CSV table of C-alpha atoms in Angstrom, one decimal:
chain,number,residue,atom,x,y,z
R,1,MET,CA,7.2,-29.5,7.8
R,2,ARG,CA,10.5,-29.5,6.5
R,3,LEU,CA,11.9,-27.1,4.0
R,4,GLY,CA,11.4,-29.4,1.4
R,5,GLY,CA,7.7,-29.5,1.9
R,6,ARG,CA,7.4,-25.7,2.3
R,7,LEU,CA,9.3,-25.3,-1.1
R,8,ALA,CA,7.1,-27.9,-2.7
R,9,ALA,CA,3.6,-25.9,-0.9
R,10,ALA,CA,5.4,-22.7,-2.3
R,11,ILE,CA,5.6,-24.1,-5.8
R,12,GLU,CA,1.9,-25.4,-5.8
R,13,VAL,CA,0.6,-22.3,-5.2
R,14,LEU,CA,2.7,-20.0,-7.4
R,15,GLN,CA,1.5,-22.5,-10.2
R,16,ASP,CA,-2.2,-21.9,-8.8
R,17,VAL,CA,-1.4,-18.2,-9.1
R,18,GLU,CA,-0.1,-18.3,-12.4
R,19,ALA,CA,-2.7,-21.0,-14.0
R,20,ARG,CA,-5.8,-19.0,-12.5
R,21,ARG,CA,-4.4,-15.6,-12.5
R,22,ARG,CA,-5.9,-14.6,-9.0
R,23,PRO,CA,-4.9,-12.9,-5.9
R,24,VAL,CA,-1.9,-14.8,-4.2
R,25,ALA,CA,-3.8,-14.4,-0.6
R,26,ASP,CA,-6.9,-16.5,-1.8
R,27,ALA,CA,-4.5,-19.1,-3.4
R,28,LEU,CA,-2.4,-19.2,-0.2
R,29,LYS,CA,-5.9,-19.4,1.9
R,30,ASP,CA,-7.3,-22.4,-0.5
R,31,TRP,CA,-3.7,-24.4,0.2
R,32,GLY,CA,-4.1,-23.8,4.1
R,33,LEU,CA,-7.9,-25.0,4.2
R,34,SER,CA,-6.8,-28.3,2.1
R,35,HIS,CA,-3.6,-28.8,4.1
R,36,ARG,CA,-4.7,-28.5,7.6
R,37,PHE,CA,-1.6,-30.3,9.2
R,38,ALA,CA,0.2,-27.5,8.3
R,39,GLY,CA,0.9,-25.3,11.3
R,40,SER,CA,0.7,-21.4,11.5
R,41,GLY,CA,4.6,-21.2,11.3
R,42,ASP,CA,4.7,-23.2,7.9
R,43,ARG,CA,1.8,-21.1,6.5
R,44,ALA,CA,4.1,-18.1,7.3
R,45,ALA,CA,7.2,-19.7,5.9
R,46,ILE,CA,5.6,-20.8,2.6
R,47,GLY,CA,3.8,-17.4,2.1
R,48,ASN,CA,7.1,-15.8,2.6
R,49,LEU,CA,8.6,-17.7,-0.3
R,50,VAL,CA,5.6,-17.2,-2.3
R,51,TYR,CA,5.7,-13.5,-1.9
R,52,ASP,CA,9.3,-13.4,-2.4
R,53,ALA,CA,9.4,-15.1,-5.8
R,54,LEU,CA,6.5,-12.8,-7.0
R,55,ARG,CA,8.1,-9.6,-5.7
R,56,LYS,CA,11.3,-10.6,-7.8
R,57,LYS,CA,9.6,-12.6,-10.5
R,58,ARG,CA,11.5,-11.0,-13.1
R,59,SER,CA,14.9,-10.8,-11.7
R,60,TYR,CA,14.7,-13.9,-10.2
R,61,GLY,CA,13.8,-15.4,-13.7
R,62,PHE,CA,16.6,-13.3,-15.3
R,63,ARG,CA,19.0,-14.9,-12.9
R,64,MET,CA,17.5,-18.9,-13.4
R,65,GLY,CA,16.9,-18.5,-16.8
R,66,ASP,CA,13.1,-19.6,-16.3
R,67,ASP,CA,10.4,-17.7,-14.3
R,68,GLY,CA,8.2,-20.9,-14.0
R,69,ALA,CA,7.1,-21.8,-10.5
R,70,VAL,CA,9.8,-24.3,-9.7
R,71,ALA,CA,12.6,-21.9,-10.6
R,72,LEU,CA,11.1,-19.0,-8.8
R,73,GLY,CA,10.5,-21.3,-5.4
R,74,PHE,CA,14.1,-22.3,-5.6
R,75,ALA,CA,15.2,-18.5,-6.4
R,76,ALA,CA,13.2,-17.6,-3.1
R,77,VAL,CA,14.7,-20.0,-0.8
R,78,ILE,CA,18.2,-19.5,-1.8
R,79,ASP,CA,17.6,-15.8,-2.0
R,80,GLY,CA,15.1,-15.1,0.7
R,81,LEU,CA,16.5,-17.4,3.2
R,82,ALA,CA,20.0,-17.0,2.3
R,83,ILE,CA,21.1,-20.5,1.7
R,84,ALA,CA,23.6,-21.3,-0.6
R,85,PRO,CA,22.6,-24.0,-3.2
R,86,ALA,CA,25.2,-27.0,-1.8
R,87,GLU,CA,23.2,-26.1,1.6
R,88,LEU,CA,19.8,-26.3,0.1
R,89,ALA,CA,20.8,-29.7,-1.6
R,90,ALA,CA,21.8,-31.2,1.7
R,91,ALA,CA,19.0,-30.0,3.5
R,92,LEU,CA,16.5,-31.5,1.0
R,93,GLU,CA,18.5,-35.0,0.8
R,94,GLY,CA,16.3,-37.7,1.5
R,95,ASP,CA,13.1,-35.5,1.9
R,96,ARG,CA,10.3,-37.3,0.1
R,97,PHE,CA,8.4,-34.0,-0.2
R,98,ALA,CA,11.1,-32.1,-1.5
R,99,PRO,CA,11.2,-31.3,-5.5
R,100,ASP,CA,14.3,-32.1,-7.4
R,101,MET,CA,17.0,-29.7,-7.4
R,102,PRO,CA,17.5,-27.4,-10.3
R,103,SER,CA,20.6,-28.6,-12.4
R,104,GLU,CA,24.0,-27.9,-11.7
R,105,GLU,CA,24.2,-25.0,-14.7
R,106,GLN,CA,21.0,-23.3,-13.6
R,107,LEU,CA,22.1,-22.9,-10.1
R,108,GLN,CA,25.7,-21.5,-11.2
R,109,ARG,CA,23.8,-19.2,-13.5
R,110,PHE,CA,21.6,-18.0,-10.7
R,111,THR,CA,24.7,-17.3,-8.5
R,112,ALA,CA,26.8,-15.8,-11.2
R,113,ALA,CA,24.1,-13.6,-13.0
R,114,ASP,CA,24.9,-10.0,-13.0
R,115,LEU,CA,21.6,-8.3,-13.1
R,116,GLY,CA,23.4,-4.9,-14.1
R,117,GLU,CA,23.3,-6.4,-17.6
R,118,ALA,CA,19.6,-7.3,-17.5
R,119,PRO,CA,17.0,-4.8,-19.1
R,120,GLU,CA,15.7,-2.0,-17.0
R,121,ALA,CA,12.4,-3.5,-16.5
R,122,VAL,CA,13.9,-6.9,-15.3
R,123,ARG,CA,16.2,-5.1,-12.6
R,124,ALA,CA,13.0,-2.8,-11.7
R,125,ASP,CA,11.0,-6.3,-11.3
R,126,VAL,CA,8.2,-4.7,-13.2
R,127,PRO,CA,6.4,-5.7,-16.6
R,128,ASP,CA,7.7,-4.2,-19.9
R,129,TRP,CA,5.0,-2.0,-20.7
R,130,LEU,CA,5.3,0.0,-17.0
R,131,ALA,CA,9.0,0.9,-17.4
R,132,GLU,CA,8.3,3.9,-19.7
R,133,LYS,CA,5.2,5.1,-17.1
R,134,LEU,CA,7.4,4.8,-14.2
R,135,ASN,CA,10.6,6.6,-15.7
R,136,ALA,CA,8.1,9.3,-16.2
R,137,SER,CA,6.9,9.4,-12.7
R,138,LEU,CA,10.0,8.7,-10.6
R,139,GLY,CA,12.6,10.2,-12.9
R,140,GLU,CA,16.2,9.1,-13.5
R,141,ASP,CA,16.4,6.5,-10.4
R,142,TRP,CA,13.1,5.1,-11.3
R,143,VAL,CA,15.0,1.6,-11.7
R,144,GLU,CA,16.3,1.7,-8.2
R,145,GLU,CA,12.9,3.0,-6.6
R,146,ALA,CA,10.9,0.4,-8.4
R,147,ALA,CA,13.3,-2.3,-7.1
R,148,ALA,CA,12.7,-1.2,-3.6
R,149,LEU,CA,8.8,-2.0,-4.1
R,150,ALA,CA,10.2,-5.8,-4.5
R,151,GLU,CA,11.6,-5.9,-0.6
R,152,ARG,CA,9.7,-7.0,2.1
R,153,PRO,CA,7.8,-4.6,4.3
R,154,PRO,CA,7.7,-3.3,7.6
R,155,LEU,CA,4.6,-3.5,9.7
R,156,ASP,CA,3.4,0.1,10.5
R,157,LEU,CA,1.2,1.1,13.1
R,158,ARG,CA,-0.7,4.5,14.3
R,159,ALA,CA,-0.9,5.3,18.0
R,160,ASN,CA,-4.4,6.6,18.6
R,161,THR,CA,-4.0,10.0,20.7
R,162,LEU,CA,-7.4,9.8,21.5
R,163,LYS,CA,-6.8,7.1,23.8
R,164,ALA,CA,-2.9,6.6,24.3
R,165,ASP,CA,0.0,8.6,23.3
R,166,ARG,CA,2.8,6.9,21.2
R,167,GLU,CA,5.3,6.5,24.1
R,168,LYS,CA,2.8,4.6,26.2
R,169,VAL,CA,2.0,2.4,23.1
R,170,LEU,CA,5.6,1.7,22.2
R,171,LYS,CA,6.2,0.6,25.7
R,172,ALA,CA,3.3,-2.0,25.5
R,173,LEU,CA,4.7,-3.2,22.4
R,174,ALA,CA,8.4,-3.3,23.4
R,175,PRO,CA,8.3,-7.3,23.4
R,176,LEU,CA,7.4,-6.9,19.6
R,177,GLY,CA,10.2,-4.9,18.8
R,178,ALA,CA,8.1,-1.8,17.7
R,179,THR,CA,10.0,1.4,17.5
R,180,ALA,CA,9.1,4.9,16.7
R,181,ALA,CA,8.4,6.0,12.8
R,182,ASP,CA,10.7,8.2,11.1
R,183,LEU,CA,8.4,10.9,9.9
R,184,ALA,CA,5.1,10.3,11.4
R,185,PRO,CA,4.6,11.6,14.6
R,186,ASP,CA,2.2,9.2,15.9
R,187,GLY,CA,3.8,6.2,13.9
R,188,MET,CA,5.3,3.2,14.9
R,189,ARG,CA,7.0,0.7,13.0
R,190,ILE,CA,7.9,-3.2,13.4
R,191,ALA,CA,10.8,-4.0,10.9
R,192,ALA,CA,10.3,-6.2,7.9
R,193,ILE,CA,10.3,-10.0,8.6
R,194,ALA,CA,13.6,-11.7,7.9
R,195,GLY,CA,14.3,-15.4,6.6
R,196,ALA,CA,11.2,-17.7,7.7
R,197,GLY,CA,10.0,-15.4,10.2
R,198,ARG,CA,6.5,-13.4,10.7
R,199,HIS,CA,5.2,-10.3,12.0
R,200,PRO,CA,3.3,-10.8,15.3
R,201,ASN,CA,-0.4,-10.5,15.1
R,202,VAL,CA,-0.7,-7.3,16.9
R,203,GLN,CA,-4.7,-7.3,16.7
R,204,VAL,CA,-4.3,-9.7,19.8
R,205,GLU,CA,-2.6,-7.4,21.9
R,206,ALA,CA,-4.4,-5.9,24.7
R,207,GLY,CA,-3.6,-2.3,23.5
R,208,PHE,CA,-5.2,-3.2,19.9
R,209,GLN,CA,-8.4,-4.4,21.5
R,210,LYS,CA,-8.6,-1.1,23.9
R,211,GLY,CA,-8.2,1.1,20.7
R,212,TRP,CA,-4.7,2.3,21.4
R,213,PHE,CA,-3.6,2.1,18.1
R,214,GLU,CA,-4.3,0.9,14.3
R,215,VAL,CA,-2.5,-0.9,12.1
R,216,GLN,CA,-1.8,1.9,9.2
R,217,ASP,CA,1.0,2.5,6.5
R,218,GLU,CA,3.3,5.5,7.7
R,219,GLY,CA,2.7,6.9,4.0
R,220,SER,CA,-1.2,6.9,4.9
R,221,GLN,CA,-0.5,8.6,8.1
R,222,LEU,CA,1.4,11.1,6.4
R,223,ALA,CA,-1.2,11.6,3.9
R,224,ALA,CA,-3.7,12.2,6.5
R,225,LEU,CA,-1.5,14.8,8.5
R,226,LEU,CA,-0.8,16.7,5.5
R,227,ALA,CA,-4.6,17.1,4.6
R,228,GLY,CA,-4.6,19.2,7.6
R,229,ALA,CA,-7.9,18.7,9.0
R,230,ALA,CA,-8.6,21.3,12.0
R,231,SER,CA,-10.1,21.1,15.1
R,232,GLY,CA,-13.9,22.0,14.3
R,233,GLU,CA,-13.9,21.7,10.5
R,234,GLN,CA,-16.5,19.8,8.7
R,235,VAL,CA,-14.6,17.0,6.7
R,236,LEU,CA,-15.5,14.7,4.1
R,237,ASP,CA,-13.7,11.5,3.5
R,238,LEU,CA,-15.3,10.5,0.5
R,239,CYS,CA,-13.6,7.2,-0.4
R,240,ALA,CA,-13.2,6.1,3.3
R,241,GLY,CA,-13.2,2.5,2.7
R,242,ALA,CA,-12.4,0.8,6.0
R,243,GLY,CA,-11.8,4.1,7.7
R,244,GLY,CA,-7.9,4.0,8.5
R,245,LYS,CA,-8.0,7.9,7.3
R,246,SER,CA,-11.1,8.7,8.9
R,247,LEU,CA,-9.7,7.4,12.1
R,248,ALA,CA,-6.4,9.5,11.7
R,249,LEU,CA,-8.2,12.6,11.2
R,250,ALA,CA,-10.8,12.3,14.1
R,251,ALA,CA,-7.7,11.6,16.2
R,252,GLY,CA,-6.1,14.8,14.9
R,253,MET,CA,-9.1,16.8,15.3
R,254,ASP,CA,-9.4,15.7,18.9
R,255,ASN,CA,-13.1,14.5,18.2
R,256,THR,CA,-14.1,18.2,17.3
R,257,GLY,CA,-16.0,19.3,14.4
R,258,GLN,CA,-17.7,16.8,12.2
R,259,ILE,CA,-16.1,13.9,9.7
R,260,HIS,CA,-18.5,12.5,7.2
R,261,ALA,CA,-17.4,9.1,6.2
R,262,ALA,CA,-18.6,7.6,2.8
R,263,ASP,CA,-17.7,4.9,0.3
R,264,HIS,CA,-19.4,3.6,-3.0
R,265,ASP,CA,-18.7,0.1,-1.8
R,266,ARG,CA,-20.8,-1.2,1.2
R,267,GLN,CA,-18.2,-4.2,2.0
R,268,ARG,CA,-15.3,-1.9,2.0
R,269,LEU,CA,-17.1,0.3,4.5
R,270,ALA,CA,-18.5,-2.7,6.6
R,271,PRO,CA,-15.2,-2.6,9.2
R,272,ILE,CA,-15.7,1.1,9.9
R,273,TYR,CA,-18.4,0.7,12.5
R,274,GLU,CA,-16.2,-1.5,14.8
R,275,ARG,CA,-13.0,0.3,14.2
R,276,LEU,CA,-14.8,3.4,15.1
R,277,ALA,CA,-16.1,2.0,18.5
R,278,ARG,CA,-13.0,0.7,19.4
R,279,ALA,CA,-10.8,3.9,18.7
R,280,GLY,CA,-13.4,6.1,20.5
R,281,SER,CA,-14.1,8.2,17.5
R,282,ARG,CA,-16.9,10.1,18.1
R,283,ASN,CA,-17.2,12.8,15.4
R,284,VAL,CA,-17.5,10.5,12.6
R,285,GLN,CA,-20.9,10.2,10.8
R,286,VAL,CA,-20.8,7.1,8.4
R,287,HIS,CA,-23.2,7.7,5.0
R,288,ASP,CA,-24.8,4.7,3.7
R,289,PRO,CA,-23.6,4.3,0.0
R,290,ARG,CA,-27.4,4.8,-1.2
R,291,GLU,CA,-27.8,7.8,1.0
R,292,ASP,CA,-28.4,11.1,-0.5
R,293,MET,CA,-25.7,13.8,0.4
R,294,THR,CA,-26.7,16.8,-1.4
R,295,ASP,CA,-27.2,18.5,1.8
R,296,ILE,CA,-23.5,18.8,2.5
R,297,PHE,CA,-22.8,20.0,-1.0
R,298,GLY,CA,-20.7,23.0,-0.6
R,299,ARG,CA,-20.2,22.9,3.0
R,300,MET,CA,-16.9,21.0,3.6
R,301,ASP,CA,-13.9,22.8,4.8
R,302,LEU,CA,-11.8,19.6,3.7
R,303,THR,CA,-12.8,16.9,1.2
R,304,LEU,CA,-10.4,13.9,1.3
R,305,VAL,CA,-10.4,11.7,-1.9
R,306,ASP,CA,-8.2,8.6,-1.3
R,307,ALA,CA,-8.8,7.6,-4.9
R,308,PRO,CA,-9.5,3.9,-6.4
R,309,CYS,CA,-6.2,3.5,-8.3
R,310,THR,CA,-4.1,0.5,-9.6
R,311,GLY,CA,-2.2,0.0,-6.1
R,312,SER,CA,1.1,0.3,-7.3
R,313,GLY,CA,2.6,1.7,-4.5
R,314,THR,CA,1.5,-1.4,-2.5
R,315,TRP,CA,3.5,-3.8,-4.4
R,316,ARG,CA,5.6,-5.0,-1.5
R,317,ARG,CA,2.5,-6.3,0.2
R,318,ARG,CA,0.6,-7.2,-3.0
R,319,PRO,CA,3.3,-8.3,-5.6
R,320,ASP,CA,1.0,-10.4,-7.5
R,321,ALA,CA,-1.0,-7.2,-8.5
R,322,LYS,CA,2.0,-6.0,-10.6
R,323,TRP,CA,1.6,-8.9,-12.9
R,324,ARG,CA,-2.2,-8.6,-13.3
R,325,LEU,CA,-2.0,-5.2,-14.0
R,326,THR,CA,-3.0,-4.2,-17.6
R,327,GLU,CA,-3.4,-1.2,-19.6
R,328,ASN,CA,-6.9,-1.3,-19.7
R,329,ALA,CA,-7.2,-1.8,-16.1
R,330,LEU,CA,-5.4,1.7,-15.8
R,331,ALA,CA,-7.5,3.2,-18.0
R,332,LYS,CA,-10.4,2.1,-16.3
R,333,ARG,CA,-8.8,3.7,-12.9
R,334,VAL,CA,-8.3,6.9,-14.8
R,335,GLU,CA,-12.0,7.3,-15.4
R,336,GLU,CA,-12.7,6.4,-11.9
R,337,GLN,CA,-10.5,8.9,-10.6
R,338,ASP,CA,-12.1,11.8,-12.6
R,339,ALA,CA,-15.5,10.8,-11.7
R,340,VAL,CA,-14.4,10.9,-8.0
R,341,LEU,CA,-12.7,14.1,-8.2
R,342,ASP,CA,-15.7,15.8,-10.1
R,343,ARG,CA,-18.3,14.5,-7.5
R,344,ALA,CA,-15.7,15.4,-4.8
R,345,ALA,CA,-15.6,19.3,-6.1
R,346,ARG,CA,-19.5,19.6,-5.2
R,347,PHE,CA,-18.7,19.3,-1.7
R,348,VAL,CA,-15.9,21.9,-1.3
R,349,ARG,CA,-17.2,25.2,0.0
R,350,PRO,CA,-15.6,28.7,-1.3
R,351,GLY,CA,-12.4,28.8,0.6
R,352,GLY,CA,-12.1,25.0,1.3
R,353,ARG,CA,-9.7,22.7,0.4
R,354,LEU,CA,-9.6,19.3,-1.7
R,355,ALA,CA,-7.0,16.7,-1.0
R,356,TYR,CA,-6.4,13.9,-3.5
R,357,VAL,CA,-4.5,10.7,-2.6
R,358,THR,CA,-3.5,7.3,-4.0
R,359,CYS,CA,-1.2,4.4,-3.2
R,360,SER,CA,-0.2,4.8,-7.0
R,361,LEU,CA,3.2,5.9,-8.6
R,362,ILE,CA,2.0,6.0,-12.1
R,363,ALA,CA,1.6,9.8,-13.1
R,364,GLU,CA,-1.5,9.2,-15.1
R,365,GLU,CA,-3.2,8.3,-11.7
R,366,ASN,CA,-1.6,11.2,-10.0
R,367,ALA,CA,-0.5,14.5,-11.5
R,368,GLY,CA,-2.2,14.0,-14.7
R,369,ARG,CA,-5.6,13.7,-12.9
R,370,ILE,CA,-5.1,16.7,-10.9
R,371,ALA,CA,-3.9,18.6,-14.3
R,372,ALA,CA,-7.4,17.3,-16.2
R,373,PHE,CA,-9.4,18.1,-13.1
R,374,LEU,CA,-8.2,21.8,-13.2
R,375,GLU,CA,-9.5,21.9,-17.0
R,376,ARG,CA,-12.8,20.5,-16.2
R,377,HIS,CA,-13.0,23.0,-13.6
R,378,ALA,CA,-11.7,26.0,-15.0
R,379,GLY,CA,-13.5,29.1,-13.4
R,380,GLU,CA,-14.4,27.3,-10.2
R,381,GLY,CA,-11.6,28.7,-8.0
R,382,PHE,CA,-9.5,25.7,-7.6
R,383,THR,CA,-5.7,25.8,-7.4
R,384,VAL,CA,-3.0,23.4,-6.4
R,385,ALA,CA,-1.4,24.4,-3.0
R,386,ASP,CA,2.5,24.1,-2.3
R,387,ALA,CA,2.2,20.5,-1.1
R,388,GLY,CA,6.3,20.4,-0.7
R,389,ALA,CA,6.4,23.3,1.2
R,390,ARG,CA,3.7,22.0,3.5
R,391,TRP,CA,5.5,18.7,3.9
R,392,ASN,CA,8.8,20.8,5.4
R,393,ASP,CA,6.6,22.8,7.6
R,394,LEU,CA,4.9,19.7,9.0
R,395,LEU,CA,8.2,17.6,8.9
R,396,PRO,CA,11.6,19.5,8.8
R,397,HIS,CA,13.2,16.4,10.0
R,398,GLY,CA,12.1,14.6,6.7
R,399,ALA,CA,13.3,17.5,4.0
R,400,GLY,CA,14.3,15.7,0.7
R,401,ARG,CA,12.3,12.4,1.7
R,402,CYS,CA,9.6,12.9,-0.8
R,403,HIS,CA,9.5,13.6,-4.5
R,404,VAL,CA,8.4,17.3,-4.9
R,405,THR,CA,7.2,18.1,-8.6
R,406,ALA,CA,5.8,21.4,-9.6
R,407,LEU,CA,2.3,21.4,-11.3
R,408,ALA,CA,-0.1,24.3,-12.1
R,409,GLY,CA,1.8,26.9,-9.9
R,410,GLY,CA,2.0,24.4,-6.8
R,411,THR,CA,3.5,21.2,-6.1
R,412,VAL,CA,2.8,17.9,-5.6
R,413,ILE,CA,4.5,15.2,-3.7
R,414,THR,CA,5.1,11.3,-4.2
R,415,MET,CA,6.3,9.2,-1.4
R,416,THR,CA,8.5,5.9,-1.8
R,417,PRO,CA,9.8,2.9,-0.3
R,418,ARG,CA,13.2,3.9,-1.3
R,419,LEU,CA,13.1,7.6,-0.4
R,420,THR,CA,10.5,7.9,2.4
R,421,GLY,CA,10.5,4.4,3.8
R,422,THR,CA,6.4,4.0,3.1
R,423,ASP,CA,4.5,2.4,0.6
R,424,GLY,CA,4.3,4.4,-2.5
R,425,PHE,CA,1.9,7.4,-2.0
R,426,PHE,CA,1.0,10.5,-4.0
R,427,PHE,CA,-0.6,13.7,-2.5
R,428,ALA,CA,-2.0,16.8,-3.7
R,429,LEU,CA,-3.8,19.6,-2.0
R,430,LEU,CA,-6.3,21.9,-4.0
R,431,GLN,CA,-7.2,25.4,-2.6
R,432,ARG,CA,-10.8,26.9,-3.4
R,433,SER,CA,-10.9,30.6,-3.5
R,434,GLU,CA,-13.4,32.3,-1.5
R,435,ARG,CA,-15.1,33.8,-4.6
R,436,THR,CA,-15.9,31.2,-7.3
R,437,GLY,CA,-17.4,31.4,-10.8
């Protein structure tokens, strides 16, 4: 496909997403199924345009004076592919599949617009109702922090030390441009794609099939590291999902002790079995969602809650989600977070720890939930540990690379793309006293 056809396809997908308010991945998949002539390179290029348009929907709309699908599609081409309007017009000339060029006035507005004159929420590329919440979460630099969530993300990997060290994996992945991660000791990174490119399909690599590495955002790796599962401990991953953190914990524990992996969603949990087998993780026991787990109440050294959340920290990868998010959806997530924290508390032994993680940057889902938990469970011996100090101890080269916030005598941390170079993650660690009640 030529550029004109790719642009027309991107506009079609953007119109579908807007009209049906559904995930962009579903819209792109349906487009591909109904246009089987498009090759993998075409589909990747179209996807880049669509995702770029959704990441920067508000700032592109401000600059174009129009946030419709056609305007956003052209903005994504000009900005994301670094093509000047005159060059673009020449490239589309004679292409019968290409959409009509915007007016000269609109193109001049796009190139000359000063985002510094735009409202903060526009510069941050977020809905208006989230501006105050992100300001409360991220402080005076919140606009820059949120804007970093509108950039293309890298592809992060974790070396599975049960089978290979990072140097071995980096050597195998050298043709793909993989480099050591800045912070995570077993992390690796393939830089964000540029232009019409695409990330390599690392899952077809021999090293992946052998279990040498997993795909996992560096922030998720750091959250597992901070949780501090030690060799021989009893650990519960209560919201295990597909098992990314369980796998990281198993490697960190060198396959000793016991990890109990559970999730209320059977479909989310299903991939964990294949992943555990490939990784050689032998100390993980997967619990069926219907299973009675009362026999491990009060026995866990560490209970990890990777809570259901709005996913605002993953907007680089799922930009459509920020435009579908509503205050009602946020309120529902907060209720779910309270419920899962209350359940998690029942598993923590006296002297044990409770780690709370979200991929959200909204304070109500993060520090707000910890504060509310402490009120509900007063007298049960839970206190907030100093996560900021733990970060500095484990990652001395990463000092200042996360937000550290005081809470109830301890500290909690927030990782962001701008500061940490990861997806957005929140981490809190609660310690339970040996004597409770």
